mmCIF file of C-alpha atoms in Angstrom:
data_model
loop_
_atom_site.group_PDB
_atom_site.id
_atom_site.type_symbol
_atom_site.label_atom_id
_atom_site.label_comp_id
_atom_site.label_asym_id
_atom_site.label_seq_id
_atom_site.Cartn_x
_atom_site.Cartn_y
_atom_site.Cartn_z
ATOM 1 C CA MET A 1 -20.329 -4.076 15.977
ATOM 2 C CA GLY A 2 -21.162 -7.593 14.814
ATOM 3 C CA VAL A 3 -23.432 -6.323 12.043
ATOM 4 C CA ALA A 4 -20.829 -3.845 10.848
ATOM 5 C CA ALA A 5 -18.168 -6.530 10.839
ATOM 6 C CA ASN A 6 -20.320 -8.757 8.619
ATOM 7 C CA ARG A 7 -20.471 -5.905 6.112
ATOM 8 C CA THR A 8 -16.733 -5.406 5.979
ATOM 9 C CA LYS A 9 -15.530 -5.169 2.406
ATOM 10 C CA ARG A 10 -12.281 -6.828 1.530
ATOM 11 C CA ALA A 11 -10.234 -6.912 -1.661
ATOM 12 C CA PHE A 12 -9.290 -10.323 -3.059
ATOM 13 C CA ARG A 13 -6.377 -10.115 -5.474
ATOM 14 C CA TYR A 14 -5.533 -12.727 -8.111
ATOM 15 C CA ARG A 15 -3.179 -13.098 -11.020
ATOM 16 C CA PHE A 16 -4.651 -13.630 -14.465
ATOM 17 C CA TYR A 17 -3.318 -14.272 -17.929
ATOM 18 C CA PRO A 18 -5.069 -12.251 -20.644
ATOM 19 C CA SER A 19 -5.265 -13.327 -24.251
ATOM 20 C CA ASP A 20 -3.530 -11.140 -26.821
ATOM 21 C CA VAL A 21 -6.825 -9.464 -27.669
ATOM 22 C CA GLN A 22 -7.644 -8.833 -23.997
ATOM 23 C CA ALA A 23 -4.151 -7.473 -23.307
ATOM 24 C CA VAL A 24 -4.473 -4.980 -26.173
ATOM 25 C CA GLU A 25 -7.909 -3.891 -24.936
ATOM 26 C CA LEU A 26 -6.688 -3.449 -21.359
ATOM 27 C CA LEU A 27 -3.584 -1.512 -22.380
ATOM 28 C CA ARG A 28 -5.778 0.752 -24.499
ATOM 29 C CA THR A 29 -8.051 1.251 -21.482
ATOM 30 C CA PHE A 30 -5.106 2.096 -19.229
ATOM 31 C CA GLY A 31 -3.972 4.718 -21.728
ATOM 32 C CA CYS A 32 -7.426 6.269 -21.959
ATOM 33 C CA VAL A 33 -7.797 6.320 -18.178
ATOM 34 C CA ARG A 34 -4.474 8.134 -17.866
ATOM 35 C CA LYS A 35 -5.429 10.587 -20.647
ATOM 36 C CA VAL A 36 -8.782 11.467 -19.083
ATOM 37 C CA TYR A 37 -7.228 11.906 -15.644
ATOM 38 C CA ASN A 38 -4.569 14.264 -16.988
ATOM 39 C CA LEU A 39 -7.058 16.262 -19.057
ATOM 40 C CA ALA A 40 -9.362 16.685 -16.074
ATOM 41 C CA LEU A 41 -6.465 17.602 -13.789
ATOM 42 C CA ALA A 42 -5.255 20.200 -16.290
ATOM 43 C CA ALA A 43 -8.771 21.684 -16.539
ATOM 44 C CA ARG A 44 -9.124 21.849 -12.765
ATOM 45 C CA THR A 45 -5.634 23.352 -12.400
ATOM 46 C CA GLU A 46 -6.426 26.089 -14.906
ATOM 47 C CA ALA A 47 -9.672 26.807 -13.073
ATOM 48 C CA TRP A 48 -7.781 26.846 -9.767
ATOM 49 C CA ALA A 49 -5.435 29.523 -11.215
ATOM 50 C CA ARG A 50 -8.550 31.589 -12.020
ATOM 51 C CA LYS A 51 -9.713 31.052 -8.423
ATOM 52 C CA GLU A 52 -12.554 28.818 -9.587
ATOM 53 C CA ARG A 53 -13.421 25.311 -8.515
ATOM 54 C CA VAL A 54 -14.399 22.478 -10.841
ATOM 55 C CA ASN A 55 -16.172 19.460 -9.356
ATOM 56 C CA TYR A 56 -16.745 15.886 -10.522
ATOM 57 C CA SER A 57 -20.010 16.684 -12.330
ATOM 58 C CA GLN A 58 -18.317 19.344 -14.410
ATOM 59 C CA THR A 59 -15.413 17.085 -15.395
ATOM 60 C CA SER A 60 -17.939 14.378 -16.291
ATOM 61 C CA ALA A 61 -19.621 16.847 -18.661
ATOM 62 C CA MET A 62 -16.182 17.685 -20.075
ATOM 63 C CA LEU A 63 -15.592 13.982 -20.739
ATOM 64 C CA THR A 64 -18.793 13.810 -22.786
ATOM 65 C CA ALA A 65 -17.626 16.801 -24.820
ATOM 66 C CA TRP A 66 -14.116 15.377 -25.296
ATOM 67 C CA LYS A 67 -15.545 12.174 -26.754
ATOM 68 C CA LYS A 68 -17.313 14.189 -29.456
ATOM 69 C CA THR A 69 -14.111 15.800 -30.714
ATOM 70 C CA GLU A 70 -12.133 14.303 -33.562
ATOM 71 C CA GLU A 71 -8.886 14.417 -31.573
ATOM 72 C CA LEU A 72 -10.258 12.424 -28.613
ATOM 73 C CA ALA A 73 -12.774 10.210 -30.406
ATOM 74 C CA PHE A 74 -10.658 7.166 -29.445
ATOM 75 C CA LEU A 75 -12.061 7.470 -25.904
ATOM 76 C CA ASN A 76 -15.257 5.911 -27.263
ATOM 77 C CA ASP A 77 -13.381 2.694 -28.070
ATOM 78 C CA VAL A 78 -13.078 1.636 -24.415
ATOM 79 C CA SER A 79 -15.609 1.151 -21.638
ATOM 80 C CA SER A 80 -16.865 4.422 -20.182
ATOM 81 C CA VAL A 81 -16.919 2.988 -16.635
ATOM 82 C CA PRO A 82 -13.153 3.189 -15.913
ATOM 83 C CA LEU A 83 -13.111 6.709 -17.375
ATOM 84 C CA GLN A 84 -15.829 7.843 -14.976
ATOM 85 C CA GLN A 85 -14.069 6.123 -12.109
ATOM 86 C CA THR A 86 -10.802 7.954 -12.749
ATOM 87 C CA LEU A 87 -12.709 11.240 -12.526
ATOM 88 C CA ARG A 88 -14.092 10.117 -9.160
ATOM 89 C CA HIS A 89 -10.572 9.258 -8.025
ATOM 90 C CA LEU A 90 -9.423 12.733 -9.039
ATOM 91 C CA GLN A 91 -12.298 14.245 -7.068
ATOM 92 C CA THR A 92 -11.188 12.232 -4.019
ATOM 93 C CA ALA A 93 -7.603 13.452 -4.486
ATOM 94 C CA PHE A 94 -8.787 17.068 -4.499
ATOM 95 C CA THR A 95 -10.970 16.448 -1.444
ATOM 96 C CA HIS A 96 -7.900 15.224 0.454
ATOM 97 C CA PHE A 97 -5.899 18.200 -0.822
ATOM 98 C CA PHE A 98 -8.456 20.769 0.318
ATOM 99 C CA ALA A 99 -8.655 19.012 3.703
ATOM 100 C CA ARG A 100 -4.834 19.266 3.907
ATOM 101 C CA ARG A 101 -4.437 15.510 4.133
ATOM 102 C CA ALA A 102 -2.429 15.208 0.912
ATOM 103 C CA ARG A 103 -0.417 17.123 -1.643
ATOM 104 C CA TYR A 104 -1.830 18.649 -4.805
ATOM 105 C CA PRO A 105 -2.669 15.880 -7.333
ATOM 106 C CA ARG A 106 0.038 15.123 -9.873
ATOM 107 C CA PHE A 107 -0.232 14.156 -13.520
ATOM 108 C CA LYS A 108 0.018 10.473 -14.430
ATOM 109 C CA SER A 109 3.105 9.333 -16.331
ATOM 110 C CA ARG A 110 3.022 6.690 -19.062
ATOM 111 C CA LYS A 111 6.201 5.069 -17.754
ATOM 112 C CA ARG A 112 6.128 5.628 -14.006
ATOM 113 C CA SER A 113 2.473 5.664 -12.952
ATOM 114 C CA ARG A 114 0.547 2.539 -12.009
ATOM 115 C CA LYS A 115 -1.377 0.983 -14.892
ATOM 116 C CA SER A 116 -4.875 0.237 -13.657
ATOM 117 C CA ALA A 117 -8.556 0.566 -14.454
ATOM 118 C CA GLU A 118 -11.491 0.241 -12.080
ATOM 119 C CA TYR A 119 -14.852 -1.190 -13.105
ATOM 120 C CA THR A 120 -18.072 -0.837 -11.119
ATOM 121 C CA ALA A 121 -20.930 -3.353 -11.322
ATOM 122 C CA SER A 122 -22.165 -1.973 -14.643
ATOM 123 C CA GLY A 123 -18.776 -2.595 -16.242
ATOM 124 C CA PHE A 124 -18.377 -6.338 -15.655
ATOM 125 C CA ARG A 125 -20.268 -9.615 -15.376
ATOM 126 C CA PHE A 126 -19.440 -12.193 -12.698
ATOM 127 C CA ARG A 127 -21.249 -15.519 -13.044
ATOM 128 C CA ASP A 128 -20.304 -19.016 -11.915
ATOM 129 C CA GLY A 129 -16.793 -17.921 -11.004
ATOM 130 C CA ARG A 130 -16.157 -16.358 -14.416
ATOM 131 C CA LEU A 131 -15.374 -12.636 -14.713
ATOM 132 C CA THR A 132 -16.014 -10.845 -18.005
ATOM 133 C CA LEU A 133 -15.201 -7.161 -18.397
ATOM 134 C CA ALA A 134 -17.056 -4.680 -20.588
ATOM 135 C CA LYS A 135 -15.964 -4.629 -24.245
ATOM 136 C CA MET A 136 -14.663 -8.209 -23.933
ATOM 137 C CA ALA A 137 -16.194 -11.347 -25.387
ATOM 138 C CA GLU A 138 -14.338 -13.881 -23.228
ATOM 139 C CA PRO A 139 -13.877 -14.113 -19.437
ATOM 140 C CA LEU A 140 -10.470 -13.505 -17.871
ATOM 141 C CA ASP A 141 -8.227 -16.511 -17.267
ATOM 142 C CA ILE A 142 -7.882 -16.047 -13.485
ATOM 143 C CA VAL A 143 -5.714 -18.206 -11.232
ATOM 144 C CA TRP A 144 -7.984 -18.741 -8.213
ATOM 145 C CA SER A 145 -5.256 -19.050 -5.573
ATOM 146 C CA ARG A 146 -7.917 -18.856 -2.841
ATOM 147 C CA PRO A 147 -11.706 -18.975 -2.966
ATOM 148 C CA LEU A 148 -13.965 -15.978 -2.648
ATOM 149 C CA PRO A 149 -16.394 -16.008 0.324
ATOM 150 C CA ASP A 150 -19.531 -18.059 -0.287
ATOM 151 C CA GLY A 151 -22.044 -16.094 -2.296
ATOM 152 C CA ALA A 152 -19.665 -13.164 -2.753
ATOM 153 C CA LYS A 153 -20.606 -10.613 -5.385
ATOM 154 C CA PRO A 154 -17.870 -8.123 -6.297
ATOM 155 C CA SER A 155 -18.947 -4.500 -6.069
ATOM 156 C CA THR A 156 -15.891 -3.211 -7.933
ATOM 157 C CA VAL A 157 -13.159 -4.854 -9.971
ATOM 158 C CA THR A 158 -9.723 -3.300 -10.502
ATOM 159 C CA VAL A 159 -7.445 -4.614 -13.230
ATOM 160 C CA SER A 160 -3.774 -3.677 -13.149
ATOM 161 C CA GLN A 161 -0.382 -4.508 -14.609
ATOM 162 C CA ASP A 162 2.767 -4.053 -12.535
ATOM 163 C CA ALA A 163 6.212 -2.984 -13.736
ATOM 164 C CA ALA A 164 7.247 -6.638 -14.022
ATOM 165 C CA GLY A 165 4.499 -7.238 -16.601
ATOM 166 C CA ARG A 166 2.275 -9.317 -14.298
ATOM 167 C CA TRP A 167 -1.495 -8.900 -14.575
ATOM 168 C CA PHE A 168 -3.702 -8.706 -11.474
ATOM 169 C CA VAL A 169 -7.408 -8.420 -10.833
ATOM 170 C CA SER A 170 -8.674 -7.208 -7.455
ATOM 171 C CA MET A 171 -12.302 -7.837 -6.486
ATOM 172 C CA LEU A 172 -13.917 -5.913 -3.647
ATOM 173 C CA CYS A 173 -16.431 -8.133 -1.836
ATOM 174 C CA GLU A 174 -18.257 -8.297 1.468
ATOM 175 C CA ASP A 175 -16.514 -10.884 3.629
ATOM 176 C CA PRO A 176 -18.701 -12.399 6.383
ATOM 177 C CA ASN A 177 -15.622 -14.125 7.795
ATOM 178 C CA VAL A 178 -14.214 -10.789 8.973
ATOM 179 C CA LYS A 179 -15.673 -10.342 12.447
ATOM 180 C CA PRO A 180 -14.368 -9.512 15.940
ATOM 181 C CA LEU A 181 -12.321 -12.240 17.571
ATOM 182 C CA PRO A 182 -13.068 -13.361 21.138
ATOM 183 C CA ALA A 183 -11.731 -10.810 23.619
ATOM 184 C CA THR A 184 -8.458 -11.599 25.322
ATOM 185 C CA ASP A 185 -6.368 -10.081 28.106
ATOM 186 C CA GLY A 186 -3.254 -10.089 25.935
ATOM 187 C CA ALA A 187 -1.398 -6.805 25.481
ATOM 188 C CA VAL A 188 1.985 -6.305 23.861
ATOM 189 C CA GLY A 189 4.431 -3.480 23.269
ATOM 190 C CA ILE A 190 6.184 -3.579 19.893
ATOM 191 C CA ASP A 191 9.513 -1.885 19.205
ATOM 192 C CA VAL A 192 10.642 -1.881 15.564
ATOM 193 C CA GLY A 193 14.294 -1.989 14.618
ATOM 194 C CA LEU A 194 16.840 -2.963 11.992
ATOM 195 C CA ASP A 195 18.983 -5.554 13.749
ATOM 196 C CA HIS A 196 15.753 -7.274 14.816
ATOM 197 C CA LEU A 197 12.646 -6.345 12.867
ATOM 198 C CA LEU A 198 10.447 -6.465 15.987
ATOM 199 C CA THR A 199 11.118 -6.756 19.691
ATOM 200 C CA LEU A 200 8.115 -7.552 21.878
ATOM 201 C CA SER A 201 7.585 -6.609 25.496
ATOM 202 C CA THR A 202 7.454 -10.348 26.249
ATOM 203 C CA GLY A 203 11.153 -10.510 25.400
ATOM 204 C CA GLU A 204 10.644 -12.207 22.038
ATOM 205 C CA LYS A 205 12.766 -10.907 19.181
ATOM 206 C CA ILE A 206 11.822 -11.402 15.542
ATOM 207 C CA ALA A 207 14.748 -11.406 13.151
ATOM 208 C CA ASN A 208 14.928 -8.995 10.245
ATOM 209 C CA PRO A 209 14.916 -11.142 7.059
ATOM 210 C CA ARG A 210 16.573 -8.322 5.038
ATOM 211 C CA HIS A 211 14.790 -9.367 1.849
ATOM 212 C CA GLU A 212 16.536 -6.798 -0.322
ATOM 213 C CA ARG A 213 20.007 -7.870 0.783
ATOM 214 C CA ARG A 214 19.383 -11.437 -0.432
ATOM 215 C CA ASP A 215 18.900 -10.194 -4.000
ATOM 216 C CA ARG A 216 21.156 -7.134 -3.848
ATOM 217 C CA THR A 217 23.887 -8.585 -6.070
ATOM 218 C CA ARG A 218 21.431 -9.776 -8.698
ATOM 219 C CA LEU A 219 19.539 -6.480 -8.564
ATOM 220 C CA ALA A 220 22.714 -4.398 -8.901
ATOM 221 C CA LYS A 221 23.825 -6.450 -11.905
ATOM 222 C CA ALA A 222 20.446 -5.974 -13.618
ATOM 223 C CA GLN A 223 20.490 -2.255 -12.871
ATOM 224 C CA ARG A 224 23.984 -1.890 -14.344
ATOM 225 C CA LYS A 225 22.820 -3.597 -17.524
ATOM 226 C CA LEU A 226 19.834 -1.277 -17.691
ATOM 227 C CA SER A 227 22.027 1.815 -17.250
ATOM 228 C CA ARG A 228 24.133 0.757 -20.256
ATOM 229 C CA LYS A 229 21.150 0.574 -22.612
ATOM 230 C CA ALA A 230 20.619 3.436 -24.999
ATOM 231 C CA PRO A 231 18.204 6.086 -23.670
ATOM 232 C CA GLY A 232 14.702 6.042 -25.064
ATOM 233 C CA ASP A 233 12.006 3.427 -25.365
ATOM 234 C CA GLY A 234 13.838 0.768 -27.353
ATOM 235 C CA ALA A 235 13.120 -2.956 -27.077
ATOM 236 C CA ASN A 236 16.431 -3.744 -25.348
ATOM 237 C CA ARG A 237 15.894 -1.065 -22.732
ATOM 238 C CA ARG A 238 12.319 -2.239 -22.084
ATOM 239 C CA LYS A 239 13.574 -5.804 -21.660
ATOM 240 C CA ALA A 240 16.288 -4.724 -19.208
ATOM 241 C CA ARG A 241 13.826 -2.553 -17.284
ATOM 242 C CA ARG A 242 11.394 -5.462 -17.038
ATOM 243 C CA LYS A 243 14.157 -7.690 -15.595
ATOM 244 C CA VAL A 244 14.940 -5.133 -12.872
ATOM 245 C CA ALA A 245 11.221 -4.851 -12.081
ATOM 246 C CA ARG A 246 10.869 -8.636 -11.722
ATOM 247 C CA ILE A 247 13.650 -8.770 -9.126
ATOM 248 C CA GLN A 248 12.138 -5.850 -7.213
ATOM 249 C CA ALA A 249 8.695 -7.469 -7.361
ATOM 250 C CA ARG A 250 10.077 -10.709 -5.926
ATOM 251 C CA ILE A 251 11.622 -8.786 -3.024
ATOM 252 C CA ALA A 252 8.383 -6.906 -2.356
ATOM 253 C CA ASP A 253 6.313 -10.114 -2.510
ATOM 254 C CA ARG A 254 8.490 -11.836 0.081
ATOM 255 C CA ARG A 255 8.353 -8.813 2.378
ATOM 256 C CA ARG A 256 4.581 -8.487 2.081
ATOM 257 C CA ASP A 257 4.018 -12.195 2.713
ATOM 258 C CA MET A 258 6.138 -12.136 5.861
ATOM 259 C CA LEU A 259 4.445 -8.988 7.202
ATOM 260 C CA HIS A 260 0.980 -10.452 6.576
ATOM 261 C CA LYS A 261 1.802 -13.580 8.578
ATOM 262 C CA LEU A 262 3.409 -11.569 11.371
ATOM 263 C CA THR A 263 0.630 -8.990 11.771
ATOM 264 C CA THR A 264 -2.093 -11.643 11.632
ATOM 265 C CA ARG A 265 -0.402 -13.566 14.425
ATOM 266 C CA LEU A 266 0.028 -10.472 16.636
ATOM 267 C CA VAL A 267 -3.590 -9.379 16.150
ATOM 268 C CA ARG A 268 -4.946 -12.844 16.927
ATOM 269 C CA GLU A 269 -2.896 -13.199 20.119
ATOM 270 C CA ASN A 270 -3.379 -9.718 21.632
ATOM 271 C CA GLN A 271 -6.269 -7.423 22.453
ATOM 272 C CA THR A 272 -4.091 -4.312 22.718
ATOM 273 C CA LEU A 273 -1.029 -3.597 20.598
ATOM 274 C CA VAL A 274 1.200 -0.623 21.375
ATOM 275 C CA ILE A 275 3.606 0.784 18.785
ATOM 276 C CA GLU A 276 5.728 3.894 18.406
ATOM 277 C CA ASP A 277 4.385 6.681 16.204
ATOM 278 C CA LEU A 278 7.376 6.869 13.864
ATOM 279 C CA THR A 279 7.551 9.238 10.880
ATOM 280 C CA VAL A 280 9.067 6.806 8.400
ATOM 281 C CA ARG A 281 8.855 9.352 5.576
ATOM 282 C CA ASN A 282 11.301 11.615 7.411
ATOM 283 C CA MET A 283 13.517 8.786 8.640
ATOM 284 C CA VAL A 284 14.291 7.545 5.125
ATOM 285 C CA LYS A 285 15.876 10.933 4.386
ATOM 286 C CA ASN A 286 18.855 9.632 6.343
ATOM 287 C CA ARG A 287 21.074 8.337 3.524
ATOM 288 C CA THR A 288 22.897 5.946 5.842
ATOM 289 C CA LEU A 289 19.767 4.131 6.996
ATOM 290 C CA ALA A 290 17.285 4.789 4.170
ATOM 291 C CA ARG A 291 17.900 1.506 2.357
ATOM 292 C CA ALA A 292 17.626 -0.614 5.508
ATOM 293 C CA ILE A 293 14.512 1.213 6.767
ATOM 294 C CA SER A 294 12.775 0.854 3.414
ATOM 295 C CA ASP A 295 13.636 -2.847 3.297
ATOM 296 C CA ALA A 296 12.251 -3.392 6.802
ATOM 297 C CA GLY A 297 8.818 -2.108 5.724
ATOM 298 C CA TRP A 298 7.926 -0.319 8.962
ATOM 299 C CA GLY A 299 5.195 1.745 7.306
ATOM 300 C CA GLU A 300 3.598 -1.296 5.675
ATOM 301 C CA PHE A 301 3.772 -3.178 8.989
ATOM 302 C CA ARG A 302 1.857 -0.445 10.795
ATOM 303 C CA SER A 303 -0.740 -0.150 8.038
ATOM 304 C CA MET A 304 -1.440 -3.897 8.101
ATOM 305 C CA LEU A 305 -1.567 -3.973 11.896
ATOM 306 C CA GLU A 306 -4.096 -1.133 12.050
ATOM 307 C CA TYR A 307 -6.562 -2.392 9.448
ATOM 308 C CA LYS A 308 -6.463 -5.949 10.773
ATOM 309 C CA ALA A 309 -7.052 -4.648 14.310
ATOM 310 C CA THR A 310 -10.109 -2.790 13.001
ATOM 311 C CA TRP A 311 -11.362 -5.949 11.292
ATOM 312 C CA TYR A 312 -11.007 -8.189 14.325
ATOM 313 C CA GLY A 313 -11.981 -5.873 17.164
ATOM 314 C CA ARG A 314 -8.492 -5.195 18.507
ATOM 315 C CA ARG A 315 -6.906 -1.882 19.494
ATOM 316 C CA VAL A 316 -3.670 -0.319 18.261
ATOM 317 C CA ILE A 317 -2.198 2.516 20.330
ATOM 318 C CA ALA A 318 0.547 4.718 18.872
ATOM 319 C CA VAL A 319 2.827 6.311 21.477
ATOM 320 C CA ASP A 320 4.368 9.698 20.674
ATOM 321 C CA ARG A 321 7.714 9.323 18.923
ATOM 322 C CA PHE A 322 9.374 11.693 21.412
ATOM 323 C CA PHE A 323 8.596 9.384 24.310
ATOM 324 C CA PRO A 324 12.023 8.242 25.679
ATOM 325 C CA SER A 325 11.255 4.531 25.503
ATOM 326 C CA SER A 326 14.902 3.477 25.131
ATOM 327 C CA ARG A 327 16.309 5.810 27.816
ATOM 328 C CA LEU A 328 13.638 5.115 30.436
ATOM 329 C CA CYS A 329 14.241 2.381 33.010
ATOM 330 C CA SER A 330 11.202 0.112 32.960
ATOM 331 C CA VAL A 331 11.830 -0.812 36.632
ATOM 332 C CA CYS A 332 12.389 2.458 38.482
ATOM 333 C CA GLY A 333 11.394 5.052 35.854
ATOM 334 C CA THR A 334 14.732 6.871 35.752
ATOM 335 C CA VAL A 335 15.492 8.550 32.417
ATOM 336 C CA GLN A 336 19.067 8.355 31.158
ATOM 337 C CA GLU A 337 20.477 11.571 29.697
ATOM 338 C CA LYS A 338 22.051 9.936 26.643
ATOM 339 C CA MET A 339 21.657 6.605 24.923
ATOM 340 C CA PRO A 340 23.657 6.257 21.642
ATOM 341 C CA LEU A 341 22.446 3.673 19.130
ATOM 342 C CA SER A 342 25.647 1.697 19.709
ATOM 343 C CA VAL A 343 24.520 0.914 23.275
ATOM 344 C CA ARG A 344 22.495 -2.310 23.106
ATOM 345 C CA THR A 345 22.546 -3.253 26.814
ATOM 346 C CA TRP A 346 22.798 -1.010 29.853
ATOM 347 C CA THR A 347 22.440 -1.076 33.625
ATOM 348 C CA CYS A 348 20.378 1.468 35.550
ATOM 349 C CA ALA A 349 21.481 3.032 38.830
ATOM 350 C CA CYS A 350 18.788 0.939 40.526
ATOM 351 C CA GLY A 351 20.710 -2.184 39.483
ATOM 352 C CA ALA A 352 18.328 -3.327 36.743
ATOM 353 C CA ALA A 353 20.102 -4.662 33.644
ATOM 354 C CA HIS A 354 18.308 -3.934 30.392
ATOM 355 C CA ASP A 355 18.363 -5.071 26.820
ATOM 356 C CA ARG A 356 17.781 -1.797 24.964
ATOM 357 C CA ASP A 357 15.011 -3.048 22.648
ATOM 358 C CA VAL A 358 13.156 -5.200 25.195
ATOM 359 C CA ASN A 359 13.223 -2.314 27.677
ATOM 360 C CA ALA A 360 11.822 0.027 24.998
ATOM 361 C CA ALA A 361 9.007 -2.419 24.189
ATOM 362 C CA LYS A 362 8.101 -2.707 27.900
ATOM 363 C CA ASN A 363 8.006 1.081 28.245
ATOM 364 C CA LEU A 364 5.851 1.409 25.122
ATOM 365 C CA LEU A 365 3.391 -1.120 26.566
ATOM 366 C CA ALA A 366 3.200 0.705 29.905
ATOM 367 C CA ALA A 367 2.735 4.066 28.191
ATOM 368 C CA GLY A 368 0.100 2.661 25.854
ATOM 369 C CA LEU A 369 -1.888 1.128 28.686
ATOM 370 C CA ALA A 370 -1.754 4.479 30.505
ATOM 371 C CA VAL A 371 -3.207 6.113 27.398
ATOM 372 C CA SER A 372 -6.010 3.547 27.235
ATOM 373 C CA VAL A 373 -6.910 4.247 30.881
ATOM 374 C CA CYS A 374 -6.440 8.014 31.015
ATOM 375 C CA GLY A 375 -7.061 8.920 27.395
ATOM 376 C CA ALA A 376 -4.160 11.355 27.462
ATOM 377 C CA GLY A 377 -1.338 11.697 24.984
ATOM 378 C CA VAL A 378 2.079 10.335 25.791
ATOM 379 C CA ARG A 379 4.873 12.900 25.869
ATOM 380 C CA PRO A 380 8.288 12.844 27.579
#
């Protein structure tokens, strides 16, 4: 395990400020990447309708042919590496689709889809802390907010621009600092909520910062201004849309920062972490709670917890969502017939007084430890 941990690859993301020439080149690359992806997806979809399958090698040959046509000759103006990479990404999307792990791939939109381009080692040069992409004469002006690991050599570089107009570069490197932490006896049950973001089986409650609520008035005002702009792609509408995106980006940044600090702390302190296997995608269909659930970031919390546990040799156990953690007495094991959300404290027939969330976290921990011992699923 130690050797594998030393080979863990980790993405290091930084902001950068391109020159006017670099910005034009990158935007052109983003457009070409989107064009190639959509052309390849259309070709594979047509083949799928004929009950034929087209693989990556065939789409790569199509790309070579497209570049020779007068209509698509502009594809030769950008680096070929990101174009090949987008075909590999499409192949991965189809692999997940055929394995029934994802939906059928969708076409990329100029306005809504993420603007990004991925470069492999042949498409960039990284020397003395200076990163230069293919087709560019000057290195990127990167803000090194944290250092890369000593001797790190990026295997891939992804350049992107978010809806707020900020530029980012993400470098995938081997990080020798990612290795299993010393084993500990700590184990904790974690119950997520809205009033309190997390309630731990230790009795600790972590408040929900409600990041979106802090900027709700400002966001609503910006959105109203955007809705009043004339439809289309005019300069005023782009400016208003960019202002809305900046507010949303600030909210997302605060949420992500808080979740990173929280998950890192939990993983460092505990060997076993037990959570509830919630289907957040279905829960946000509830119009009453959708906004609050999305703001809480339950899905992002679980994702961070799981990959950090893998990095540091910890274990995350997900208990079945139908397990009656809130209705089960953690002292005597009696299950209450009903437990409305309005009930925050209750007393069992055995005389034990419970805080709803703390009791649920204790039950999740007990159920998770039973899974770790028996290896069985947890059902009511």
